[in-house]
PDB file of C-alpha atoms in Angstrom:
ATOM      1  CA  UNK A  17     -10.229 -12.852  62.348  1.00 53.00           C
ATOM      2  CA  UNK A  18      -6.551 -13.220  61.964  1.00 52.00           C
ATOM      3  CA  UNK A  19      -6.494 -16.608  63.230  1.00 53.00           C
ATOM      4  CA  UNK A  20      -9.165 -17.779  61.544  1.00 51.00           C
ATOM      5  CA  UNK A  21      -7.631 -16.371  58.178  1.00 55.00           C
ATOM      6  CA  UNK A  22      -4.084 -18.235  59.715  1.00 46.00           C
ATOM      7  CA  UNK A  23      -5.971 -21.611  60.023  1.00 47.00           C
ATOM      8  CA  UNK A  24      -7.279 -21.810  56.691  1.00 49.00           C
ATOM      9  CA  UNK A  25      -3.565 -20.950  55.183  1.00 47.00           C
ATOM     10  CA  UNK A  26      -2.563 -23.699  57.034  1.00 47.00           C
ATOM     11  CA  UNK A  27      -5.412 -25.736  56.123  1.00 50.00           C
ATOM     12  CA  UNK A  28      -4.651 -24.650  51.910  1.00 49.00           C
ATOM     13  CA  UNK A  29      -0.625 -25.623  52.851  1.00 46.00           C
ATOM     14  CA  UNK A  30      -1.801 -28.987  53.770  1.00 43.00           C
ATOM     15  CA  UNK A  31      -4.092 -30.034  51.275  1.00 47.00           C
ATOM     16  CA  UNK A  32      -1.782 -28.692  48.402  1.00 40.00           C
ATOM     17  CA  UNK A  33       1.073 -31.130  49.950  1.00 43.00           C
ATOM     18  CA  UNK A  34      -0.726 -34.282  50.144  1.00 44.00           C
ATOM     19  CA  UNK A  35      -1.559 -33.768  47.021  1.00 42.00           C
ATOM     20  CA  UNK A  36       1.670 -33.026  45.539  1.00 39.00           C
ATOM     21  CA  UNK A  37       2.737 -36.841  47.542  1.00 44.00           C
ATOM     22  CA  UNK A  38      -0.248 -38.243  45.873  1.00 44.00           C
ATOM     23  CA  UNK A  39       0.848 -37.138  42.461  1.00 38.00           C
ATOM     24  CA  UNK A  40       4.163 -38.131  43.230  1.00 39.00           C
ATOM     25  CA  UNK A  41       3.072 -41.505  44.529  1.00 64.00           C
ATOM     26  CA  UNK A  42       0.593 -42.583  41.385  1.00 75.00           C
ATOM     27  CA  UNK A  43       3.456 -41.147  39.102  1.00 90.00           C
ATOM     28  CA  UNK A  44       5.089 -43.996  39.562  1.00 94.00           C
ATOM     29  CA  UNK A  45       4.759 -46.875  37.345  1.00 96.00           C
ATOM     30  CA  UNK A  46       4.544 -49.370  39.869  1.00 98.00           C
ATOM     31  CA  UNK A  47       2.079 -47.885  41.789  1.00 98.00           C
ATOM     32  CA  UNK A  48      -1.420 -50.048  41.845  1.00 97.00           C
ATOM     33  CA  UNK A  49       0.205 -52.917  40.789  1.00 98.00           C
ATOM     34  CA  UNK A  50      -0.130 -56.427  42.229  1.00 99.00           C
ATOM     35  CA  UNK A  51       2.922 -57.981  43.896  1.00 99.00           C
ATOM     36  CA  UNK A  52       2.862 -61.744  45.069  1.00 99.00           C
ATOM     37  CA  UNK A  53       6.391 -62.961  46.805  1.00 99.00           C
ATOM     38  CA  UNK A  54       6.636 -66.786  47.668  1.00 99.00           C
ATOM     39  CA  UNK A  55       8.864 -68.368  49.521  1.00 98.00           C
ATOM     40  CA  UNK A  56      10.112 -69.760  52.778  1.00 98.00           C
ATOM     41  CA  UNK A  57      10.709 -68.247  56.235  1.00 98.00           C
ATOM     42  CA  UNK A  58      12.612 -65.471  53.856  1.00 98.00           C
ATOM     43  CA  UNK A  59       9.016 -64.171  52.823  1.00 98.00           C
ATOM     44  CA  UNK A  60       7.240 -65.535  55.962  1.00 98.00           C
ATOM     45  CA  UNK A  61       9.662 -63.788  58.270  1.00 97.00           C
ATOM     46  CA  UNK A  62      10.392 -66.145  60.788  1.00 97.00           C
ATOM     47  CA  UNK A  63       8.923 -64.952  64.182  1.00 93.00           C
ATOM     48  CA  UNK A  64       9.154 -61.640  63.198  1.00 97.00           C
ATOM     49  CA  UNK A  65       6.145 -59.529  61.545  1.00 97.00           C
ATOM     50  CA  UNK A  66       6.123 -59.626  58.155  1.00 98.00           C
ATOM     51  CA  UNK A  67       5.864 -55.990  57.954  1.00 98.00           C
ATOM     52  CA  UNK A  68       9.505 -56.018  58.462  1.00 98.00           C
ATOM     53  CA  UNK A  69      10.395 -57.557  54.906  1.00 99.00           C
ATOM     54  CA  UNK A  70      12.254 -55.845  52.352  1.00 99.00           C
ATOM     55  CA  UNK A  71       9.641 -56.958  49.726  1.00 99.00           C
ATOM     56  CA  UNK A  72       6.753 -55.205  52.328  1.00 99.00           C
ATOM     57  CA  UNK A  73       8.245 -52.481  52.533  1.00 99.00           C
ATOM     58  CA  UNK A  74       9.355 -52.041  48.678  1.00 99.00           C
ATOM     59  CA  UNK A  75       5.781 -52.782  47.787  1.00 99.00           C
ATOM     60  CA  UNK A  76       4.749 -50.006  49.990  1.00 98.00           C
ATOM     61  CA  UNK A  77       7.025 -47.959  48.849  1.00 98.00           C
ATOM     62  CA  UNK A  78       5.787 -48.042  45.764  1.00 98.00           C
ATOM     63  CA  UNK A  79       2.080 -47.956  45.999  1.00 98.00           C
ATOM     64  CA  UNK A  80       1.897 -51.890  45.197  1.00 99.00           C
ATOM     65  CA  UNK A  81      -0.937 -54.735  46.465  1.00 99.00           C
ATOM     66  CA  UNK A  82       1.596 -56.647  48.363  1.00 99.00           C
ATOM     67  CA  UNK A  83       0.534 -60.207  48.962  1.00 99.00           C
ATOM     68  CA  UNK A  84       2.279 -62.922  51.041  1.00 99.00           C
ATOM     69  CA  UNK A  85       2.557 -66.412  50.296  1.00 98.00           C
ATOM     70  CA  UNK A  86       5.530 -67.728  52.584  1.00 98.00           C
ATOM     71  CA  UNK A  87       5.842 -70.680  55.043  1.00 97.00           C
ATOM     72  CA  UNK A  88       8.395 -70.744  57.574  1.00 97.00           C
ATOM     73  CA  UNK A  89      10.323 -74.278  56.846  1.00 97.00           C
ATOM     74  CA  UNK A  90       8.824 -74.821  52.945  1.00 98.00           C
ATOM     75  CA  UNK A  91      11.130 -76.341  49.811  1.00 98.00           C
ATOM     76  CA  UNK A  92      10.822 -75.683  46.109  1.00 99.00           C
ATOM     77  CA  UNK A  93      10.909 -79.878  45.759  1.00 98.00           C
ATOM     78  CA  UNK A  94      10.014 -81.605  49.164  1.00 97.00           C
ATOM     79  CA  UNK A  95       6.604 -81.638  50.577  1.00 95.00           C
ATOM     80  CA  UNK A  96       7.423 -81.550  54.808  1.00 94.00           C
ATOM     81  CA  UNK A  97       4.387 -82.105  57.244  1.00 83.00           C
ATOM     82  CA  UNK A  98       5.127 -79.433  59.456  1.00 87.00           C
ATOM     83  CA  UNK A  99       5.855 -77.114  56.973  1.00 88.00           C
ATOM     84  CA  UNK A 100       3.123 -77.637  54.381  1.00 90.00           C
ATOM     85  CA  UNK A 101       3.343 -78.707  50.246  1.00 97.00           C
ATOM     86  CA  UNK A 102       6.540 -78.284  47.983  1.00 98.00           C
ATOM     87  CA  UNK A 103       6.322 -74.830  46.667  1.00 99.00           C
ATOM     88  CA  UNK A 104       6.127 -76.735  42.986  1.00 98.00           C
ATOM     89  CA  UNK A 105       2.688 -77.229  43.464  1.00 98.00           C
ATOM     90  CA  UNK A 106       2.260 -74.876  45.976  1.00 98.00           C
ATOM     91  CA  UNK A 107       2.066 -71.798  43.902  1.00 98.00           C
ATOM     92  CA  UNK A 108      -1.189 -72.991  42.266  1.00 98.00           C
ATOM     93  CA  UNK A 109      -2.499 -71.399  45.789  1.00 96.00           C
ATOM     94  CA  UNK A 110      -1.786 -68.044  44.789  1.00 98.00           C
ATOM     95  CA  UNK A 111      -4.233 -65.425  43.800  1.00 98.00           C
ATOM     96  CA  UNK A 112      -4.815 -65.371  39.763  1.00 95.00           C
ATOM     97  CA  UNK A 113      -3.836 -61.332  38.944  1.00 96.00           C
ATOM     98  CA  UNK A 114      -0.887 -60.385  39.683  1.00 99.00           C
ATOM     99  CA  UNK A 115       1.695 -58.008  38.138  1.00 99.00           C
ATOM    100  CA  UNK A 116       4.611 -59.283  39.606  1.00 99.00           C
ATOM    101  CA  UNK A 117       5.957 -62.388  41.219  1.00 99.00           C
ATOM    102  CA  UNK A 118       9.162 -63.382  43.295  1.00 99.00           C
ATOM    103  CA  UNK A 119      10.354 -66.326  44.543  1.00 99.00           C
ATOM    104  CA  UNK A 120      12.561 -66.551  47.617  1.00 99.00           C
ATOM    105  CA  UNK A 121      13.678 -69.820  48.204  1.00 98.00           C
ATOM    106  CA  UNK A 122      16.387 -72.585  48.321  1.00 98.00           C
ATOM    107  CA  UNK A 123      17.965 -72.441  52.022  1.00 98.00           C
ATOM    108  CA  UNK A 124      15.631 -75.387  53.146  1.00 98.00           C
ATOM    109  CA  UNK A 125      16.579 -77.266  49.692  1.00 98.00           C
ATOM    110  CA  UNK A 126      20.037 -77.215  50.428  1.00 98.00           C
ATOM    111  CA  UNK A 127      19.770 -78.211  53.916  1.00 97.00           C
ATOM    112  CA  UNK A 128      17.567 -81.172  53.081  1.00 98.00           C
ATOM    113  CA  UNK A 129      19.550 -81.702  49.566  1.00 98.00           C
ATOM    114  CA  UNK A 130      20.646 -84.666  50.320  1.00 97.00           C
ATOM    115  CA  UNK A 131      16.753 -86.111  50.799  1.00 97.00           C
ATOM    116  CA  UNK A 132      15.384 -84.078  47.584  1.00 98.00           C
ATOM    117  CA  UNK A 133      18.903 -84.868  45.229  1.00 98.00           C
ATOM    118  CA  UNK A 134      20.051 -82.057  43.102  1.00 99.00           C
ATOM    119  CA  UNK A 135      18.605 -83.464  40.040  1.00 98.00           C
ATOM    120  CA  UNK A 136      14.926 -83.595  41.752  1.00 99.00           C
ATOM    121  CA  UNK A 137      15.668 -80.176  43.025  1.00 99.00           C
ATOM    122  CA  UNK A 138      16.035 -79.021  39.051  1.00 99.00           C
ATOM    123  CA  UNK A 139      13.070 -80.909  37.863  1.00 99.00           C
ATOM    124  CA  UNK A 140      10.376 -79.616  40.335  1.00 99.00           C
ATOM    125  CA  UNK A 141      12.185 -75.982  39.866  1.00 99.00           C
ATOM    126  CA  UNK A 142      11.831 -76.572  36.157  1.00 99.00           C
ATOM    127  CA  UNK A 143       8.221 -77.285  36.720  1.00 99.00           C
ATOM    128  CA  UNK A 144       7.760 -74.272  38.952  1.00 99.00           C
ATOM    129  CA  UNK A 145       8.866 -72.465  36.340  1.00 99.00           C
ATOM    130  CA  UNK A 146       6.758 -73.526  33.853  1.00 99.00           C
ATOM    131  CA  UNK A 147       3.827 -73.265  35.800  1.00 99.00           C
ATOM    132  CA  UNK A 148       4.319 -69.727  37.121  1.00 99.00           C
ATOM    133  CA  UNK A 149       5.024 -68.528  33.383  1.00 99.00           C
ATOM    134  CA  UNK A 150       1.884 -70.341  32.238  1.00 99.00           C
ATOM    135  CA  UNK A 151       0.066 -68.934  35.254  1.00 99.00           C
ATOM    136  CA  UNK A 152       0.953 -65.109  34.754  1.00 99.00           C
ATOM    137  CA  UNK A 153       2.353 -65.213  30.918  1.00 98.00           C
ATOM    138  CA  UNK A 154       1.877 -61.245  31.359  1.00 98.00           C
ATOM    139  CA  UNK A 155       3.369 -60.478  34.697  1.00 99.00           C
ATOM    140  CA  UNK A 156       7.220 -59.771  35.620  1.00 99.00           C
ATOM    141  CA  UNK A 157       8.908 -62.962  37.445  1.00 99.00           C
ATOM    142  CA  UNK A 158      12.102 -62.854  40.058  1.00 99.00           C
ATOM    143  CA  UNK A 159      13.695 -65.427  42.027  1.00 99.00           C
ATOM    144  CA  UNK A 160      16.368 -64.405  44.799  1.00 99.00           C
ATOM    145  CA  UNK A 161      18.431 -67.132  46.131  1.00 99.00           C
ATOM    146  CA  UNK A 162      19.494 -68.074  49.506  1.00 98.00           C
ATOM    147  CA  UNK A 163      22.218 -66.155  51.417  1.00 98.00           C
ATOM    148  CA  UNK A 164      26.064 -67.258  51.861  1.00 98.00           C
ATOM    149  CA  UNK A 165      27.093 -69.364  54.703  1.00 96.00           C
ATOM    150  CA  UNK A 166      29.837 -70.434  56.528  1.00 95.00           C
ATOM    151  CA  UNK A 167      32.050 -72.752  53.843  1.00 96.00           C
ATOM    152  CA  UNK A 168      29.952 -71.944  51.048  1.00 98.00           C
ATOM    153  CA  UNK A 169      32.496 -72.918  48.203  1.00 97.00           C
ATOM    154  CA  UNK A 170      31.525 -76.800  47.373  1.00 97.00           C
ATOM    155  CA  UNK A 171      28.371 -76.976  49.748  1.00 98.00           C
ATOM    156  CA  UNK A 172      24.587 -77.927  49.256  1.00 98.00           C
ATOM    157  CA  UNK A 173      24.098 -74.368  49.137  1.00 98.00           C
ATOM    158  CA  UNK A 174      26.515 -73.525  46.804  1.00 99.00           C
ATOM    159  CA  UNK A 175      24.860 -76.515  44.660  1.00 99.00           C
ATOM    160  CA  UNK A 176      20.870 -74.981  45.030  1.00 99.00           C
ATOM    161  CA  UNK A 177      21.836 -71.646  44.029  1.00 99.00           C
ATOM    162  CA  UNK A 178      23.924 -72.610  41.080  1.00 99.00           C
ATOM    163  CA  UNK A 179      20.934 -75.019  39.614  1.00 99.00           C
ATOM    164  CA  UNK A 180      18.413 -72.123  40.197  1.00 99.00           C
ATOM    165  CA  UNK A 181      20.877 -69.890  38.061  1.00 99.00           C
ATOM    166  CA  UNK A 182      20.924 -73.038  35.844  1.00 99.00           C
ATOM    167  CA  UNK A 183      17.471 -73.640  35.321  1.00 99.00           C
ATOM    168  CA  UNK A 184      15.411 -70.080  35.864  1.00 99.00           C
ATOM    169  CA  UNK A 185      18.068 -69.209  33.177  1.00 99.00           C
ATOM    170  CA  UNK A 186      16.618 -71.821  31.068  1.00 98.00           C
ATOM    171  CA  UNK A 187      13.510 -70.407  30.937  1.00 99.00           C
ATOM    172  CA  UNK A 188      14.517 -66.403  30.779  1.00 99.00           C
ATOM    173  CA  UNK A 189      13.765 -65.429  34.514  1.00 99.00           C
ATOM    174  CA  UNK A 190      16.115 -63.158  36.570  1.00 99.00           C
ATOM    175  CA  UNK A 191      17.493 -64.052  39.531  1.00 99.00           C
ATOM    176  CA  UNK A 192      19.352 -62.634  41.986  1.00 99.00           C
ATOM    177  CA  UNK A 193      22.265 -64.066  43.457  1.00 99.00           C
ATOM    178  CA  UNK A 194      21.628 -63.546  47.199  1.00 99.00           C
ATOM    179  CA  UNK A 195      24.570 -65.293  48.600  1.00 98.00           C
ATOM    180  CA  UNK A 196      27.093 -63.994  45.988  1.00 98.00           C
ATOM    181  CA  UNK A 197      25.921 -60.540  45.911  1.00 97.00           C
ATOM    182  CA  UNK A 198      23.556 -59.796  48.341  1.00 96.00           C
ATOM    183  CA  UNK A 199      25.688 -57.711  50.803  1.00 97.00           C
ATOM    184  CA  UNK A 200      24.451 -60.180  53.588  1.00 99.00           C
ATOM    185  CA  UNK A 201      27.489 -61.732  54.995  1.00 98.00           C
ATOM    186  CA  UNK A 202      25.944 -64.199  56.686  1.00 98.00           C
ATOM    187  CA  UNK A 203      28.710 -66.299  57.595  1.00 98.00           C
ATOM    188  CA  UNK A 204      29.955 -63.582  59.992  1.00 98.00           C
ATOM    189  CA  UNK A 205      28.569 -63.904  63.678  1.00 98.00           C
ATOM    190  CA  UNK A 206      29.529 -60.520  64.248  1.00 98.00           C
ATOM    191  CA  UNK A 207      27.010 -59.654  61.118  1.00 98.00           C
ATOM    192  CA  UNK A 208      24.701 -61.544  62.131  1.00 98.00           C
ATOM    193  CA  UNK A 209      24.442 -60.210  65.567  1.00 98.00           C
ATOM    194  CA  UNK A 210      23.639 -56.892  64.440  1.00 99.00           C
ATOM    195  CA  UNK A 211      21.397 -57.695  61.275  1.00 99.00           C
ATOM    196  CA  UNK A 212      19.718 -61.336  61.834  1.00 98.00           C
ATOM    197  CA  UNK A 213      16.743 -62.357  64.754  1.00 98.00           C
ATOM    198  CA  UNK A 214      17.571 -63.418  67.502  1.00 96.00           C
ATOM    199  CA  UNK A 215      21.314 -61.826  67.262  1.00 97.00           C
ATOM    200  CA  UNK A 216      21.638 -64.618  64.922  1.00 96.00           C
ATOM    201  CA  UNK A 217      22.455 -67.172  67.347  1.00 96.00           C
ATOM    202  CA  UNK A 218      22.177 -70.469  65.403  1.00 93.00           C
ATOM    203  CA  UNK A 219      20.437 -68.401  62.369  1.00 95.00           C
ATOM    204  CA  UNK A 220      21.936 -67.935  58.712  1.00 95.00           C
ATOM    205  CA  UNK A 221      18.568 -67.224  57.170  1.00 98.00           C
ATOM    206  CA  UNK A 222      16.159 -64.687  59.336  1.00 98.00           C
ATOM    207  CA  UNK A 223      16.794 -61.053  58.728  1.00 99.00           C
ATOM    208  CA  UNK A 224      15.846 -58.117  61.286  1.00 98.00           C
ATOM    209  CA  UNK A 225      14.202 -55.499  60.512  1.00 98.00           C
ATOM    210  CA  UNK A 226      17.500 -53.349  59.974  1.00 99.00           C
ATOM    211  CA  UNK A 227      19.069 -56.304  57.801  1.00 99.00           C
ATOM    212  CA  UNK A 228      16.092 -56.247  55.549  1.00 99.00           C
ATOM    213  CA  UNK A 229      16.477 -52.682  55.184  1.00 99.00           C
ATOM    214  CA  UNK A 230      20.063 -53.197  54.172  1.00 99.00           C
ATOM    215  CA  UNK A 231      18.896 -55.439  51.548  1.00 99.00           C
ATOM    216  CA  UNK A 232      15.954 -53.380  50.228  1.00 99.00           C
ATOM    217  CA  UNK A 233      18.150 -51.480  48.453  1.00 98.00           C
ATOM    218  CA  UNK A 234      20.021 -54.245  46.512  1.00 98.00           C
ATOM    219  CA  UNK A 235      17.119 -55.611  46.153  1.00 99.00           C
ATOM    220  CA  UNK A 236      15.055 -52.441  44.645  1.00 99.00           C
ATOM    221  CA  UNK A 237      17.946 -51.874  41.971  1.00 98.00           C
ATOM    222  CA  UNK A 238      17.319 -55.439  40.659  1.00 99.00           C
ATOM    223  CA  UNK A 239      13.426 -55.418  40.033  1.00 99.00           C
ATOM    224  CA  UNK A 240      13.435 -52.060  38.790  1.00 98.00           C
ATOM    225  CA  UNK A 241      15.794 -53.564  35.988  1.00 97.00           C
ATOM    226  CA  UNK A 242      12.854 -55.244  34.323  1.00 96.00           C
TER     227      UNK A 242
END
């Protein structure tokens, strides 16, 4: 009898704690919504699950409908045939509802900047733009930019994530200056080694999964601005 009356104490204890974590979980205001990141390998992950993200794992955190729209290799303004259409048109593809969006992008642009042109890289961003506020006129829109690199100051990186300040400024959307202020010193091999794929070797874009948890917080504090 005394075990019996034990087990269903135990049984009360657990049911009155998942509760209290559901409560806790549908208390906050993100939770249910519908979160859509696009993007390059950034978003795609590389060759690394995608369950290792920062954005994942923030959208489970919070009780959000996570989807995934990134392709390892893509541009914001250059088709590339192994790596599918620019992300200009691209994010036409993406599901209709959707409470939040982010854009991660930019590292391909600059590598291939001086293909697209910096001026073609502003004009299909500006459309981008445009088309994602047109698309989801209710929903809260991000960009994050590509990390630092080795000589930053004066390079095609430096120029991509300037114009995306530039331009997504143009047009009232946040973005988060990932190679100024992202805590991702990815110009370090000794960083890398510890918090990129691979140990970083020849990499200054794919995260592991501890480097996106680094992030998440920077990350977190910036969307839950808006």
């Amino acid at each position: 009898m005394k075990q019996l009356r034990f087990f269903f104490i135990i049984m009360a204890w657990v049911c009155i704690h998942t509760a209290w974590g559901q409560v806790s979980t549908s208390s906050d205001p993100l939770y249910g919504k519908r979160i859509g990141v696009i993007g390059d390998s950034y978003v795609r992950n590389h060759r690394e699950p995608v369950e290792y993200t920062w954005h994942y794992k923030f959208a489970k955190k919070h009780g959000m409908q996570y989807f995934n729209y990134g392709r390892n290799g893509n541009c914001v303004a250059m088709p590339r045939a192994r790596f599918g259409e620019a992300m200009y048109k691209r994010y036409k593809e993406m599901t209709d509802s959707l409470d939040y969006v982010v854009v991660i992008a930019g590292h391909n642009d600059a590598s291939l900047l001086d293909s697209i042109g910096i001026d073609n890289y502003k004009e299909k961003l500006g459309i981008l733009c445009e088309g994602l506020i047109e698309k989801y006129p209710s929903a809260k829109l991000f960009f994050f930019t590509c990390w630092t690199r080795k000589n930053f100051s004066g390079s095609t990186a430096e120029k991509v994530v300037d114009a995306t300040l530039e331009v997504c400024g143009r047009y009232s959307i946040p973005v988060f200056d990932a190679a100024r202020k992202g805590n991702i010193f990815a110009q370090s091999g000794a960083f890398r080694k510890i918090y990129f794929q691979n140990e970083g070797v020849n990499d200054t874009a794919h995260l592991n999964a501890k480097g996106h948890d680094r992030f998440l917080p920077c990350a977190e504090a910036f969307l839950l601005q808006y």
